[in-house]
Amino acid sequence: MPRTALPLSVPDARLFARALGKSLQDRHASGLTEPPGHVELLNLIARAVGQRNLQSLQALAKPAVPAALPQLPAAVEDRPAPLPLSANARKALLQFDGRGRLLRWPTKFSVQTLAMWPLWTLFDGRRVYTEAQVNRILGAANAFGDHATLRRELVDRGLLTRKSDCSEYRKLPARPSDEARALLAAWRALRRAMPDPASLPVPAVVAAAELKRANPSAGKPRARGLPRATAG
């Protein structure tokens, strides 16, 4: 047997001695007159402390494996630096406004391809969309009113799939390139940087209306003095 330490904890020595003595008596009564061997004696000791056998005692003595620490989000300083924008990714980003809408359809094919990735993120891969739902999403995502071109380009570039009768659309799993991932990160940052309209200052016209509502006499022209009477 391997010589590994096997700690033994006995909560009550009297109970342990009584249990071990009874086991030895039962063994002798069964006709075994020879002293128990090393392994047999260890089994008797294990049963005397309440274990089933030596293996149970050994398993109890094994140190518990510490639980794995929960996976914490990376600290800001430990996160990887954002990928740099390529020239084409920078051009693609300029096609979007601060709300993330595509302002115009790019003329360069490589920029068109990159501009499709932010639109692809607007769809849920677990959903099935009708054409009307796709049109509604893409209609809100562009400012030049051509959702049909965007829908067709997403399908042609393998980012969306559709049935032959155009009754169902699904988002396809895709892996953006490093260039596209850099664009997506910059596009999301652009949307986050857009201020909430509720936090913007009230326009002067609205402020003037509020002032007039609070003081109805404000802004009214003053009455001019009466003309002096002339001698007849």
Short mmCIF file of C-alpha atoms in Angstrom, two decimals, residues 25 33 50 64 73 109 140-141 143 150 177:
data_model
loop_
_atom_site.label_atom_id
_atom_site.label_comp_id
_atom_site.label_asym_id
_atom_site.label_seq_id
_atom_site.Cartn_x
_atom_site.Cartn_y
_atom_site.Cartn_z
CA GLN A 25 -14.82 -10.25 19.74
CA THR A 33 -7.89 -16.95 16.16
CA GLY A 50 -18.41 4.95 11.83
CA ALA A 64 -11.76 19.00 -0.46
CA PRO A 73 -15.70 40.88 -15.50
CA PHE A 109 -18.08 47.87 -52.31
CA ALA A 140 -35.69 52.82 -38.72
CA ALA A 141 -31.98 52.08 -39.23
CA ALA A 143 -32.07 57.87 -43.21
CA LEU A 150 -30.47 47.01 -47.34
CA SER A 177 -13.43 40.10 -39.29
#
